mmCIF file of C-alpha atoms in Angstrom:
data_model
loop_
_atom_site.group_PDB
_atom_site.id
_atom_site.type_symbol
_atom_site.label_atom_id
_atom_site.label_comp_id
_atom_site.label_asym_id
_atom_site.label_seq_id
_atom_site.Cartn_x
_atom_site.Cartn_y
_atom_site.Cartn_z
ATOM 1 C CA VAL N 278 -16.357 2.037 3.043
ATOM 2 C CA LEU N 279 -14.549 3.098 -0.142
ATOM 3 C CA ASN N 280 -11.672 0.759 0.648
ATOM 4 C CA ILE N 281 -14.076 -2.174 0.939
ATOM 5 C CA LEU N 282 -15.718 -1.178 -2.342
ATOM 6 C CA PHE N 283 -12.427 -1.151 -4.234
ATOM 7 C CA LEU N 284 -11.017 -4.414 -2.923
ATOM 8 C CA PRO N 285 -11.045 -6.894 -5.666
ATOM 9 C CA ILE N 286 -13.344 -5.149 -8.046
ATOM 10 C CA SER N 287 -14.568 -8.421 -9.558
ATOM 11 C CA ILE N 288 -15.919 -9.417 -6.139
ATOM 12 C CA THR N 289 -17.367 -6.138 -4.911
ATOM 13 C CA VAL N 290 -18.836 -4.805 -8.133
ATOM 14 C CA ARG N 291 -21.225 -6.868 -10.239
ATOM 15 C CA HIS N 292 -20.570 -4.795 -13.346
ATOM 16 C CA PRO N 293 -16.918 -3.620 -13.122
ATOM 17 C CA ARG N 294 -17.098 -1.885 -16.514
ATOM 18 C CA ARG N 295 -19.722 0.497 -15.197
ATOM 19 C CA PHE N 296 -17.466 1.537 -12.352
ATOM 20 C CA GLY N 297 -14.559 1.788 -14.796
ATOM 21 C CA ASP N 298 -16.536 4.421 -16.668
ATOM 22 C CA GLU N 299 -16.821 6.464 -13.459
ATOM 23 C CA SER N 300 -13.306 5.878 -12.131
ATOM 24 C CA GLU N 301 -11.855 8.823 -14.073
ATOM 25 C CA ARG N 302 -14.360 11.178 -12.480
ATOM 26 C CA PHE N 303 -13.673 9.690 -9.049
ATOM 27 C CA LEU N 304 -9.943 10.218 -9.522
ATOM 28 C CA SER N 305 -10.226 13.807 -10.720
ATOM 29 C CA ASP N 306 -13.022 14.938 -8.390
ATOM 30 C CA VAL N 307 -12.262 13.017 -5.197
ATOM 31 C CA LEU N 308 -8.796 11.481 -4.988
ATOM 32 C CA LEU N 309 -6.561 14.024 -6.710
ATOM 33 C CA PRO N 310 -7.816 17.095 -4.796
ATOM 34 C CA ASN N 311 -7.442 15.264 -1.490
ATOM 35 C CA LEU N 312 -3.887 14.148 -2.221
ATOM 36 C CA VAL N 313 -2.707 17.752 -2.574
ATOM 37 C CA TRP N 314 -0.803 18.924 0.504
ATOM 38 C CA HIS N 315 -2.531 21.373 2.855
ATOM 39 C CA ALA N 316 -1.473 22.351 6.359
ATOM 40 C CA GLY N 317 -3.191 20.896 9.397
ATOM 41 C CA ARG N 318 -3.953 17.561 11.023
ATOM 42 C CA THR N 319 -7.336 17.208 9.368
ATOM 43 C CA ALA N 320 -5.849 17.700 5.908
ATOM 44 C CA ALA N 321 -3.132 15.154 6.731
ATOM 45 C CA ALA N 322 -5.751 12.614 7.809
ATOM 46 C CA VAL N 323 -7.672 13.205 4.578
ATOM 47 C CA ARG N 324 -4.506 12.626 2.534
ATOM 48 C CA THR N 325 -3.917 9.356 4.366
ATOM 49 C CA SER N 326 -7.466 8.237 3.564
ATOM 50 C CA ALA N 327 -7.018 9.240 -0.080
ATOM 51 C CA LEU N 328 -3.789 7.223 -0.295
ATOM 52 C CA SER N 329 -5.576 4.236 1.191
ATOM 53 C CA CYS N 330 -8.314 4.528 -1.428
ATOM 54 C CA LEU N 331 -5.748 4.873 -4.207
ATOM 55 C CA LEU N 332 -3.957 1.721 -3.096
ATOM 56 C CA ALA N 333 -7.263 -0.154 -2.993
ATOM 57 C CA LEU N 334 -8.042 1.066 -6.516
ATOM 58 C CA LEU N 335 -4.666 -0.144 -7.768
ATOM 59 C CA HIS N 336 -4.931 -3.535 -6.094
ATOM 60 C CA GLY N 337 -8.585 -4.001 -6.982
ATOM 61 C CA GLY N 338 -8.151 -3.423 -10.701
ATOM 62 C CA ALA N 339 -10.563 -0.493 -10.719
ATOM 63 C CA ILE N 340 -8.037 1.818 -12.323
ATOM 64 C CA THR N 341 -6.348 1.546 -15.708
ATOM 65 C CA ALA N 342 -2.729 2.069 -16.663
ATOM 66 C CA GLY N 343 -3.632 5.243 -18.521
ATOM 67 C CA GLN N 344 -5.177 6.740 -15.393
ATOM 68 C CA VAL N 345 -2.011 6.254 -13.338
ATOM 69 C CA GLY N 346 -0.140 8.956 -15.176
ATOM 70 C CA GLU N 347 1.467 12.305 -14.769
ATOM 71 C CA LYS N 348 -1.239 13.671 -12.481
ATOM 72 C CA LEU N 349 -1.024 10.952 -9.844
ATOM 73 C CA SER N 350 2.697 10.181 -9.740
ATOM 74 C CA PRO N 351 3.896 13.592 -8.430
ATOM 75 C CA LEU N 352 1.274 13.536 -5.685
ATOM 76 C CA VAL N 353 2.242 10.037 -4.577
ATOM 77 C CA LEU N 354 5.932 10.954 -4.654
ATOM 78 C CA SER N 355 5.282 13.996 -2.479
ATOM 79 C CA ALA N 356 3.404 11.770 -0.028
ATOM 80 C CA LEU N 357 6.658 9.930 0.648
ATOM 81 C CA GLU N 358 7.665 12.993 2.686
ATOM 82 C CA GLU N 359 4.561 12.971 4.897
ATOM 83 C CA ASP N 360 5.027 13.179 8.666
ATOM 84 C CA SER N 361 2.616 10.289 9.085
ATOM 85 C CA GLN N 362 4.303 6.891 8.959
ATOM 86 C CA THR N 363 1.070 5.382 7.644
ATOM 87 C CA SER N 364 0.973 7.845 4.763
ATOM 88 C CA ARG N 365 4.591 7.157 3.840
ATOM 89 C CA LEU N 366 3.919 3.437 3.926
ATOM 90 C CA LEU N 367 0.804 3.767 1.752
ATOM 91 C CA ALA N 368 2.722 5.957 -0.695
ATOM 92 C CA CYS N 369 5.493 3.355 -0.999
ATOM 93 C CA ARG N 370 2.954 0.604 -1.551
ATOM 94 C CA SER N 371 1.101 2.704 -4.122
ATOM 95 C CA LEU N 372 4.339 3.275 -6.032
ATOM 96 C CA SER N 373 5.037 -0.456 -5.947
ATOM 97 C CA ALA N 374 1.575 -1.178 -7.311
ATOM 98 C CA THR N 375 2.017 1.507 -9.971
ATOM 99 C CA LEU N 376 5.352 0.058 -11.084
ATOM 100 C CA GLN N 377 3.792 -3.385 -11.297
ATOM 101 C CA LEU N 378 0.946 -1.981 -13.368
ATOM 102 C CA ILE N 379 2.751 0.315 -15.794
ATOM 103 C CA GLY N 380 6.442 0.316 -14.859
ATOM 104 C CA THR N 381 7.704 -1.072 -18.158
ATOM 105 C CA SER N 382 5.696 1.483 -20.142
ATOM 106 C CA LEU N 383 6.929 4.541 -18.219
ATOM 107 C CA HIS N 384 9.227 6.954 -20.046
ATOM 108 C CA HIS N 385 12.790 7.011 -18.754
ATOM 109 C CA GLU N 386 12.346 10.575 -17.465
ATOM 110 C CA ALA N 387 9.380 9.470 -15.365
ATOM 111 C CA LEU N 388 11.362 6.510 -14.036
ATOM 112 C CA ASN N 389 14.311 8.727 -13.143
ATOM 113 C CA ARG N 390 12.038 10.946 -11.043
ATOM 114 C CA ILE N 391 10.899 7.999 -8.948
ATOM 115 C CA TYR N 392 14.036 6.281 -7.662
ATOM 116 C CA PRO N 393 15.602 9.288 -5.806
ATOM 117 C CA GLU N 394 12.470 9.660 -3.687
ATOM 118 C CA LEU N 395 12.459 5.951 -2.881
ATOM 119 C CA LEU N 396 16.122 6.100 -1.885
ATOM 120 C CA LYS N 397 15.288 8.731 0.736
ATOM 121 C CA ARG N 398 12.924 6.287 2.400
ATOM 122 C CA LEU N 399 15.718 3.767 2.916
ATOM 123 C CA ASP N 400 16.692 5.975 5.875
ATOM 124 C CA ASP N 401 13.141 6.132 7.201
ATOM 125 C CA SER N 402 12.576 5.860 10.944
ATOM 126 C CA SER N 403 10.116 3.018 10.284
ATOM 127 C CA GLU N 404 11.579 -0.403 9.448
ATOM 128 C CA GLU N 405 8.362 -1.296 7.633
ATOM 129 C CA VAL N 406 8.602 1.758 5.393
ATOM 130 C CA ARG N 407 12.250 0.935 4.662
ATOM 131 C CA SER N 408 11.348 -2.614 3.680
ATOM 132 C CA VAL N 409 8.510 -1.582 1.375
ATOM 133 C CA ALA N 410 10.694 1.130 -0.175
ATOM 134 C CA LEU N 411 13.332 -1.499 -0.946
ATOM 135 C CA GLN N 412 10.685 -3.655 -2.592
ATOM 136 C CA ALA N 413 9.699 -0.665 -4.710
ATOM 137 C CA VAL N 414 13.327 -0.094 -5.737
ATOM 138 C CA GLY N 415 13.469 -3.716 -6.854
ATOM 139 C CA LEU N 416 10.331 -3.198 -8.928
ATOM 140 C CA TRP N 417 11.855 -0.021 -10.361
ATOM 141 C CA LEU N 418 14.861 -2.009 -11.567
ATOM 142 C CA SER N 419 12.539 -4.645 -13.015
ATOM 143 C CA SER N 420 10.753 -1.873 -14.929
ATOM 144 C CA LEU N 421 13.874 -0.977 -16.921
ATOM 145 C CA THR N 422 13.452 -2.254 -20.459
ATOM 146 C CA SER N 423 15.946 -2.295 -23.329
ATOM 147 C CA ASP N 424 14.880 1.294 -24.113
ATOM 148 C CA TYR N 425 16.570 2.399 -20.884
ATOM 149 C CA ASN N 426 20.142 2.893 -22.113
ATOM 150 C CA PRO N 427 22.460 1.937 -19.217
ATOM 151 C CA GLU N 428 25.376 3.934 -20.601
ATOM 152 C CA LEU N 429 23.349 7.080 -21.194
ATOM 153 C CA PHE N 430 21.788 6.880 -17.736
ATOM 154 C CA ALA N 431 24.914 5.611 -15.969
ATOM 155 C CA PRO N 432 24.956 8.595 -13.526
ATOM 156 C CA HIS N 433 21.470 7.635 -12.327
ATOM 157 C CA LEU N 434 22.423 3.984 -11.953
ATOM 158 C CA GLN N 435 25.664 4.911 -10.202
ATOM 159 C CA LEU N 436 23.804 6.949 -7.588
ATOM 160 C CA LEU N 437 21.312 4.135 -7.096
ATOM 161 C CA PHE N 438 24.032 1.503 -6.711
ATOM 162 C CA GLN N 439 26.076 3.653 -4.333
ATOM 163 C CA GLN N 440 23.124 4.231 -2.029
ATOM 164 C CA LEU N 441 22.100 0.581 -2.065
ATOM 165 C CA LEU N 442 25.664 -0.507 -1.291
ATOM 166 C CA LEU N 443 25.620 1.734 1.772
ATOM 167 C CA HIS N 444 22.596 -0.174 3.033
ATOM 168 C CA LEU N 445 24.216 -3.494 2.164
ATOM 169 C CA ASP N 446 26.269 -2.751 5.291
ATOM 170 C CA ASP N 447 23.186 -2.012 7.411
ATOM 171 C CA PRO N 448 23.343 -3.172 11.054
ATOM 172 C CA ASP N 449 20.192 -5.241 10.435
ATOM 173 C CA SER N 450 21.046 -8.499 8.649
ATOM 174 C CA ALA N 451 17.497 -8.748 7.270
ATOM 175 C CA VAL N 452 17.964 -5.388 5.542
ATOM 176 C CA GLN N 453 21.324 -6.555 4.199
ATOM 177 C CA ASP N 454 19.702 -9.646 2.684
ATOM 178 C CA GLN N 455 16.922 -7.608 1.103
ATOM 179 C CA VAL N 456 19.370 -5.083 -0.342
ATOM 180 C CA LEU N 457 21.486 -7.914 -1.747
ATOM 181 C CA GLU N 458 18.506 -9.292 -3.675
ATOM 182 C CA VAL N 459 17.714 -5.837 -5.056
ATOM 183 C CA LEU N 460 21.328 -5.338 -6.142
ATOM 184 C CA LYS N 461 21.273 -8.700 -7.900
ATOM 185 C CA LYS N 462 18.461 -7.315 -10.042
ATOM 186 C CA GLY N 463 20.609 -4.279 -10.764
ATOM 187 C CA SER N 464 23.445 -6.501 -11.941
ATOM 188 C CA SER N 465 21.508 -7.349 -15.093
ATOM 189 C CA VAL N 466 21.138 -3.642 -15.940
ATOM 190 C CA HIS N 467 24.775 -2.473 -15.774
ATOM 191 C CA PRO N 468 26.993 -5.240 -14.330
ATOM 192 C CA SER N 469 30.353 -3.563 -14.958
ATOM 193 C CA LEU N 470 29.283 -0.365 -13.185
ATOM 194 C CA LEU N 471 27.881 -2.270 -10.229
ATOM 195 C CA GLN N 472 31.030 -4.377 -10.027
ATOM 196 C CA ARG N 473 33.234 -1.267 -9.875
ATOM 197 C CA GLU N 474 31.086 0.310 -7.183
ATOM 198 C CA ALA N 475 30.972 -2.887 -5.123
ATOM 199 C CA GLU N 476 34.731 -3.379 -5.329
ATOM 200 C CA ALA N 477 35.257 0.238 -4.238
ATOM 201 C CA VAL N 478 33.336 -0.230 -0.970
ATOM 202 C CA ARG N 479 34.073 -3.873 -0.164
ATOM 203 C CA ASP N 480 36.959 -3.223 2.232
ATOM 204 C CA LYS N 481 35.092 -0.373 3.943
ATOM 205 C CA GLN N 482 32.168 -2.521 5.080
ATOM 206 C CA ARG N 483 31.864 -4.178 8.476
ATOM 207 C CA SER N 484 31.702 -7.551 6.778
ATOM 208 C CA PRO N 485 32.513 -8.187 3.113
ATOM 209 C CA LEU N 486 30.346 -11.327 3.039
ATOM 210 C CA ARG N 487 27.360 -9.972 1.109
ATOM 211 C CA CYS N 488 29.541 -7.790 -1.073
ATOM 212 C CA ASP N 489 31.471 -10.918 -2.062
ATOM 213 C CA LEU N 490 28.210 -12.746 -2.754
ATOM 214 C CA LEU N 491 27.146 -9.869 -4.990
ATOM 215 C CA LEU N 492 30.453 -9.882 -6.870
ATOM 216 C CA GLN N 493 30.164 -13.638 -7.367
ATOM 217 C CA HIS N 494 26.669 -13.160 -8.745
ATOM 218 C CA ILE N 495 27.828 -10.438 -11.138
ATOM 219 C CA SER N 496 30.599 -12.710 -12.428
ATOM 220 C CA SER N 497 28.267 -15.649 -13.021
ATOM 221 C CA PRO N 498 27.763 -16.606 -16.702
ATOM 222 C CA SER N 499 23.988 -16.128 -16.530
ATOM 223 C CA THR N 500 24.342 -12.504 -15.378
ATOM 224 C CA GLU N 501 26.838 -11.707 -18.120
ATOM 225 C CA THR N 502 24.569 -13.297 -20.745
ATOM 226 C CA ASP N 503 21.492 -11.378 -19.570
ATOM 227 C CA ALA N 504 23.382 -8.078 -19.631
ATOM 228 C CA SER N 505 24.782 -8.794 -23.098
ATOM 229 C CA ASN N 506 21.337 -9.622 -24.471
ATOM 230 C CA THR N 507 19.884 -6.420 -23.022
ATOM 231 C CA GLN N 508 22.623 -4.254 -24.520
ATOM 232 C CA ASN N 509 22.336 -5.950 -27.928
ATOM 233 C CA THR N 510 18.569 -5.413 -27.975
ATOM 234 C CA SER N 511 19.076 -1.756 -27.071
ATOM 235 C CA ARG N 512 21.510 -1.281 -29.953
ATOM 236 C CA LEU N 513 19.116 -2.921 -32.409
ATOM 237 C CA LYS N 514 16.327 -0.535 -31.435
ATOM 238 C CA VAL N 515 18.502 2.480 -32.148
ATOM 239 C CA VAL N 516 18.986 1.449 -35.787
ATOM 240 C CA PRO N 517 16.280 3.070 -37.977
#
């Protein structure tokens, strides 16, 4: 019933502002307590329902950017480790929706807490969870603004690129294609680092085809221009 209520809020609620006034109470009194991990099948089922409601809130526009903050993010990240495939899938989708909503306004420390948990799900037993996790990684990369200094956070980007390059050699060609598109997004963040990492693994992969496509993309003039503009903007913001 709650899921139906929260799907597009403009359709289901005649006065969305009135619900907006109550959404904070709903989050703190209903959703947050039920997202906290407790042992037992019943508690797990409740967490799954709470994740479903959260996703409906995010998609329906019944929750503001300010409400998707420090309290919710750790709980959603922990849900990525749930035994239930449905819960893991809902958690990945909720993170994707969160990144779409407030990704570019998140502090770099908050962003750096998200990607390692998403990387773990690239080895998930569910192909659907893997696919949605990859989508979320792509949104994470799209959330990096000029305030995210690629040189300062190079160790984070290196780990991300290394893990993605492993999956670029996945036995499933569909996964390879999806990873390639995500890595192309990463090429605008730190192209030289990604190029070094790709060249280091090229000859170790079953087929170098997609690695070569990635390297061609990195070397394209448009990628180099985008990266240069991002770095120049970052330098300008440092000057008082």
